[in-house]
Amino acid sequence: MNMLQLDRAQNIDASEEGDPLLLLLRYLAETEYRFVTVTPASHQRVLARYHGAPGMTRNDVLGWSRPYVPGSIDPTVERLLGDAGAVEAAGNGLQRSAVRVSTVHQRLFLHSAFPTVAEDSVFLGPDSYRFADLINGEVAAFPLDPGDVVVDMGTGSGVGAITCAGLAPDTRLFMTDINPRALRFARINADAAGCAITALEGRNLAGLEEGVAVAVANPPYVIDPGHRAYRDGGRNHGGEISLEMARAAATALKPGGRFILYTGSAIIDGTDLLREDLSEIAATCGCALRYRELDPDVFGEELELPHYRDVDRIAVVAAIMTRARY
């Protein structure tokens, strides 16, 4: 897809001013709602303390995904959730919100309720915070020109795209995903943040073929036996999607352009095979690679599963590919 075609592209499920989920985010922002999302394992431990008892506060309902008694919570929140069709029966006369709202860098993000078991779940978690921090450091250090093309590949809830928008508001911003629900939530999140971002449904760059100044990505990087798109990193011990995105981005970068990848790598016998593969991609595409570990050990519980029996640890890594200027 060339730039003229992109100018004509339609946003996917662009939200209207009256969308109740957009109104919910605006109401929560006005009333200073805050919630930090933890790992699924920590979330489950916190929920276990309550033994299924109903929640009462907005954090209970929109953060911890606790069930509630109809009529017992913030009436504006309850009304907007109902208007959005975002309420589920939770048994024993209780209801629960089908969405969560979390804070990342002082912005509110709509995403799926816990637990995220559906194929089209929209995920946000601790990786999202580290991803935003990585983008902040990298984009701020290398300012962009007005009109530069910036794309968040596999945007999910839109954290990458919206973080980029805050740093480089004069650029042409795009976010892609194969999940229509993710694009809808990301678009609502962008509207709530006041960011103009074009949403494109498709894999990786979704038709952006060249001239990309910055591409960012936070792909799934663990093996998911259920093959849920938001969680399954594919073959190569969960590294397949990361490598696929790296190949797509590296070939589309303009001279001097950068691909900022936040992902995980399975370390086997002390060897980081993902780093070796990314180094090969970078060399083939005329890019320099900067690579570092951000966290040496995450998702340790995954090592109990058969498909990780040869893995020492799963590390969170940052890989920055920069296209040569000449």
Coordinates of C-alpha atoms in Angstrom, one line a residue:
M1 CA 0.0 0.0 0.0
N2 CA 1.5 3.3 -1.0
M3 CA 1.0 6.6 0.9
L4 CA -1.8 7.8 -1.5
Q5 CA -3.7 4.6 -0.7
L6 CA -3.1 5.1 3.0
D7 CA -4.6 8.6 2.8
R8 CA -7.8 7.0 1.5
A9 CA -7.7 4.1 4.0
Q10 CA -10.6 4.0 6.5
N11 CA -10.0 3.7 10.2
I12 CA -11.3 0.3 11.5
D13 CA -14.3 0.8 13.9
A14 CA -13.5 4.4 14.5
S15 CA -15.4 5.4 17.6
E16 CA -18.1 8.0 17.6
E17 CA -18.4 10.8 20.1
G18 CA -21.3 9.0 21.7
D19 CA -19.6 5.6 22.1
P20 CA -20.3 4.7 25.8
L21 CA -16.8 3.1 26.2
L22 CA -15.2 6.4 25.1
L23 CA -17.5 8.3 27.5
L24 CA -16.5 5.8 30.2
L25 CA -12.8 6.6 29.7
R26 CA -13.5 10.4 29.7
Y27 CA -15.5 10.1 32.9
L28 CA -12.8 8.1 34.6
A29 CA -10.2 10.6 33.5
E30 CA -12.2 13.5 34.9
T31 CA -12.7 11.7 38.2
E32 CA -9.0 10.7 38.5
Y33 CA -9.4 6.9 38.2
R34 CA -6.0 5.0 38.4
F35 CA -5.2 1.3 38.2
V36 CA -1.9 -0.5 37.5
T37 CA -2.3 -4.0 36.0
V38 CA -0.2 -6.8 37.4
T39 CA 0.7 -10.2 36.0
P40 CA -2.0 -12.8 35.7
A41 CA -0.4 -14.8 38.5
S42 CA -0.4 -11.9 40.9
H43 CA -4.0 -11.0 39.8
Q44 CA -5.2 -14.5 40.6
R45 CA -3.6 -14.3 44.0
V46 CA -5.3 -11.0 44.8
L47 CA -8.7 -12.3 43.7
A48 CA -8.3 -15.4 45.9
R49 CA -8.3 -13.2 49.0
Y50 CA -11.9 -12.2 48.4
H51 CA -13.3 -15.7 47.9
G52 CA -15.7 -14.4 45.2
A53 CA -17.2 -11.7 47.4
P54 CA -18.7 -8.7 45.4
G55 CA -16.6 -5.7 44.7
M56 CA -17.8 -2.2 45.5
T57 CA -15.2 0.3 44.1
R58 CA -14.3 1.2 40.6
N59 CA -10.9 -0.4 41.0
D60 CA -12.7 -3.6 42.1
V61 CA -14.9 -3.7 39.1
L62 CA -12.8 -2.1 36.3
G63 CA -9.3 -3.1 37.6
W64 CA -9.6 -6.4 39.4
S65 CA -12.6 -7.7 37.4
R66 CA -14.5 -8.6 40.6
P67 CA -18.2 -9.3 40.3
Y68 CA -20.6 -6.7 41.7
V69 CA -24.2 -6.4 42.9
P70 CA -26.3 -4.4 40.4
G71 CA -27.0 -1.0 41.8
S72 CA -24.1 -1.1 44.3
I73 CA -21.4 0.6 42.3
D74 CA -20.7 4.1 40.8
P75 CA -24.0 4.7 38.8
T76 CA -22.3 6.4 35.9
V77 CA -19.9 3.5 35.5
E78 CA -22.7 1.0 35.7
R79 CA -24.9 2.9 33.2
L80 CA -22.1 3.3 30.6
L81 CA -21.1 -0.4 30.9
G82 CA -24.7 -1.3 30.3
D83 CA -25.0 1.1 27.4
A84 CA -21.9 -0.5 25.9
G85 CA -23.1 -4.1 26.3
A86 CA -20.0 -4.7 28.4
V87 CA -21.7 -6.5 31.3
E88 CA -21.7 -10.2 31.9
A89 CA -23.7 -12.4 34.3
A90 CA -21.4 -13.7 37.1
G91 CA -23.9 -16.1 38.8
N92 CA -25.8 -15.7 42.1
G93 CA -27.4 -12.5 40.8
L94 CA -24.0 -10.8 40.3
Q95 CA -22.6 -9.1 37.3
R96 CA -19.1 -8.3 36.1
S97 CA -17.6 -5.9 33.6
A98 CA -16.4 -7.4 30.4
V99 CA -13.7 -4.7 30.1
R100 CA -10.9 -3.4 32.3
V101 CA -9.3 0.0 32.4
S102 CA -5.7 0.6 33.3
T103 CA -3.3 3.5 33.6
V104 CA -0.1 3.6 31.6
H105 CA 1.9 6.9 31.8
Q106 CA -1.1 8.8 33.1
R107 CA -3.3 7.7 30.2
L108 CA -6.3 5.3 30.5
F109 CA -6.4 2.2 28.4
L110 CA -9.4 -0.1 27.8
H111 CA -8.7 -3.8 27.6
S112 CA -10.3 -7.2 28.2
A113 CA -11.5 -8.3 31.6
F114 CA -9.5 -10.9 33.6
P115 CA -9.0 -13.7 32.8
T116 CA -8.2 -13.1 29.2
V117 CA -9.2 -16.5 27.8
A118 CA -11.0 -15.6 24.6
E119 CA -9.2 -15.8 21.2
D120 CA -9.8 -12.1 20.6
S121 CA -8.9 -10.9 24.0
V122 CA -7.2 -7.5 24.2
F123 CA -4.3 -7.8 26.6
L124 CA -2.4 -5.2 28.7
G125 CA 0.0 -6.1 31.5
P126 CA 3.4 -5.3 33.0
D127 CA 5.1 -5.8 29.6
S128 CA 3.0 -2.8 28.4
Y129 CA 4.6 -0.5 31.0
R130 CA 8.1 -1.6 30.1
F131 CA 7.3 -1.3 26.4
A132 CA 6.1 2.3 26.9
D133 CA 9.3 3.1 28.9
L134 CA 11.4 1.7 26.1
I135 CA 9.6 3.8 23.5
N136 CA 10.0 6.9 25.7
G137 CA 13.8 6.4 25.9
E138 CA 14.3 5.6 22.2
V139 CA 12.0 8.1 20.5
A140 CA 13.0 11.0 22.8
A141 CA 16.7 10.3 22.1
F142 CA 16.2 10.5 18.3
P143 CA 13.7 13.2 17.4
L144 CA 11.5 12.6 14.4
D145 CA 10.6 15.0 11.5
P146 CA 7.1 16.3 10.9
G147 CA 5.3 14.0 8.6
D148 CA 7.4 10.9 9.4
V149 CA 5.6 7.6 9.3
V150 CA 5.4 5.9 12.7
V151 CA 3.6 2.5 13.1
D152 CA 2.8 0.3 16.0
M153 CA 2.7 -3.3 14.7
G154 CA 0.2 -5.6 16.4
T155 CA -1.0 -2.7 18.6
G156 CA -3.3 -4.5 21.0
S157 CA -4.7 -1.9 23.3
G158 CA -2.7 0.8 21.5
V159 CA -0.1 1.5 24.2
G160 CA 2.8 1.7 21.6
A161 CA 1.0 4.0 19.2
I162 CA -0.4 6.3 21.9
T163 CA 3.0 6.6 23.6
C164 CA 4.6 7.5 20.2
A165 CA 1.9 10.1 19.6
G166 CA 2.7 11.8 22.9
L167 CA 6.4 12.0 21.9
A168 CA 6.0 12.9 18.2
P169 CA 2.6 14.4 17.6
D170 CA 3.5 15.9 14.2
T171 CA 4.2 12.5 12.6
R172 CA 1.9 10.3 10.6
L173 CA 0.8 7.6 13.1
F174 CA -0.6 4.2 12.3
M175 CA -1.5 1.1 14.4
T176 CA -2.1 -2.3 13.0
D177 CA -3.6 -5.6 14.3
I178 CA -5.2 -8.7 13.0
N179 CA -7.8 -8.5 15.8
P180 CA -10.7 -6.2 15.0
R181 CA -11.6 -6.0 18.7
A182 CA -8.1 -4.9 19.6
L183 CA -8.3 -2.2 16.9
R184 CA -11.7 -1.0 18.2
F185 CA -10.3 -0.7 21.8
A186 CA -7.1 0.9 20.6
R187 CA -9.1 3.5 18.6
I188 CA -11.2 4.3 21.6
N189 CA -8.1 4.6 23.7
A190 CA -6.5 6.9 21.1
D191 CA -9.6 9.1 21.0
A192 CA -9.7 9.4 24.8
A193 CA -6.0 10.4 24.8
G194 CA -6.7 13.0 22.0
C195 CA -4.4 11.3 19.5
A196 CA -5.0 11.1 15.8
I197 CA -3.9 7.6 14.8
T198 CA -5.0 5.6 11.7
A199 CA -6.0 2.0 12.5
L200 CA -5.3 -0.6 9.8
E201 CA -6.5 -4.2 10.1
G202 CA -3.8 -6.6 8.9
R203 CA -0.7 -8.4 9.8
N204 CA 2.6 -6.7 10.7
L205 CA 2.7 -3.4 8.7
A206 CA -0.7 -4.1 7.0
G207 CA 0.4 -2.7 3.7
L208 CA 2.9 -0.1 4.7
E209 CA 5.6 -1.1 2.4
E210 CA 8.3 1.5 2.6
G211 CA 9.3 4.9 4.1
V212 CA 8.7 4.0 7.7
A213 CA 10.7 6.2 10.1
V214 CA 9.9 4.2 13.3
A215 CA 8.1 0.9 13.8
V216 CA 7.5 -0.4 17.3
A217 CA 6.3 -3.8 18.4
N218 CA 5.5 -5.7 21.6
P219 CA 4.5 -9.1 20.2
P220 CA 3.6 -12.2 22.2
Y221 CA 6.6 -14.3 23.0
V222 CA 5.5 -17.3 25.0
I223 CA 4.2 -20.6 23.6
D224 CA 0.4 -20.8 24.1
P225 CA -1.1 -24.4 23.8
G226 CA -4.4 -22.7 22.9
H227 CA -2.8 -20.7 20.1
R228 CA -4.5 -17.5 21.2
A229 CA -3.3 -14.7 18.9
Y230 CA -2.6 -12.2 21.7
R231 CA -0.5 -14.6 23.6
D232 CA 1.1 -17.2 21.3
G233 CA 4.6 -16.3 20.0
G234 CA 4.7 -19.3 17.7
R235 CA 7.6 -21.6 17.0
N236 CA 11.3 -21.0 18.0
H237 CA 10.2 -21.2 21.7
G238 CA 7.8 -18.3 21.2
G239 CA 10.1 -16.2 19.0
E240 CA 8.5 -16.7 15.6
I241 CA 6.2 -13.7 15.7
S242 CA 9.1 -11.4 16.8
L243 CA 11.3 -12.6 14.0
E244 CA 8.4 -12.2 11.4
M245 CA 7.8 -8.6 12.6
A246 CA 11.5 -7.8 12.5
R247 CA 11.8 -9.0 8.9
A248 CA 8.8 -6.9 7.8
A249 CA 9.9 -3.8 9.6
A250 CA 13.6 -3.9 8.6
T251 CA 12.7 -4.0 4.9
A252 CA 10.2 -1.1 5.2
L253 CA 12.4 1.3 7.1
K254 CA 13.6 4.4 5.4
P255 CA 17.3 5.3 5.6
G256 CA 18.0 6.1 9.2
G257 CA 14.7 4.5 10.3
R258 CA 14.4 2.4 13.4
F259 CA 12.6 -0.7 14.5
I260 CA 12.0 -0.8 18.3
L261 CA 11.2 -4.3 19.4
Y262 CA 10.2 -5.3 23.0
T263 CA 9.9 -9.0 23.3
G264 CA 11.0 -12.1 25.2
S265 CA 13.7 -14.7 24.4
A266 CA 14.0 -18.3 25.6
I267 CA 17.6 -18.8 26.8
I268 CA 18.8 -22.3 26.1
D269 CA 22.0 -23.6 27.6
G270 CA 23.1 -20.1 28.1
T271 CA 22.5 -19.1 24.5
D272 CA 20.2 -16.4 23.2
L273 CA 19.0 -17.9 19.9
L274 CA 16.7 -14.9 19.2
R275 CA 19.6 -12.5 19.4
E276 CA 21.5 -14.6 16.8
D277 CA 18.5 -14.7 14.5
L278 CA 17.8 -10.9 14.8
S279 CA 21.5 -10.2 14.1
E280 CA 21.2 -12.2 10.9
I281 CA 18.0 -10.3 9.8
A282 CA 19.7 -6.9 10.6
A283 CA 22.8 -7.7 8.6
T284 CA 20.7 -8.9 5.6
C285 CA 18.6 -5.8 5.6
G286 CA 21.5 -3.3 6.1
C287 CA 20.6 -2.5 9.7
A288 CA 22.7 -2.1 12.8
L289 CA 21.4 -3.9 15.9
R290 CA 21.5 -2.8 19.5
Y291 CA 20.3 -5.5 21.9
R292 CA 20.0 -5.8 25.7
E293 CA 18.2 -7.7 28.4
L294 CA 15.6 -5.6 30.3
D295 CA 14.7 -8.4 32.7
P296 CA 16.6 -11.7 33.0
D297 CA 13.7 -13.9 34.2
V298 CA 9.9 -13.6 33.6
F299 CA 7.1 -16.1 33.3
G300 CA 9.0 -18.6 35.3
E301 CA 5.9 -20.8 35.6
E302 CA 6.1 -21.5 31.9
L303 CA 9.2 -23.5 32.5
E304 CA 7.1 -26.3 34.1
L305 CA 5.4 -27.0 30.7
P306 CA 6.8 -29.7 28.4
H307 CA 7.6 -27.4 25.5
Y308 CA 10.0 -25.4 27.7
R309 CA 11.8 -28.4 29.1
D310 CA 15.1 -27.4 27.5
V311 CA 14.9 -23.7 28.4
D312 CA 16.9 -22.1 31.2
R313 CA 14.9 -18.9 31.5
I314 CA 12.8 -16.4 29.6
A315 CA 14.4 -13.0 29.4
V316 CA 12.7 -9.7 28.3
V317 CA 14.8 -8.0 25.7
A318 CA 15.0 -4.8 23.7
A319 CA 16.2 -5.0 20.1
I320 CA 16.7 -1.8 18.2
M321 CA 17.4 -2.1 14.4
T322 CA 18.6 1.1 12.6
R323 CA 18.7 1.2 8.8
A324 CA 21.9 2.6 7.3
R325 CA 21.4 6.2 6.0
Y326 CA 23.2 5.4 2.7

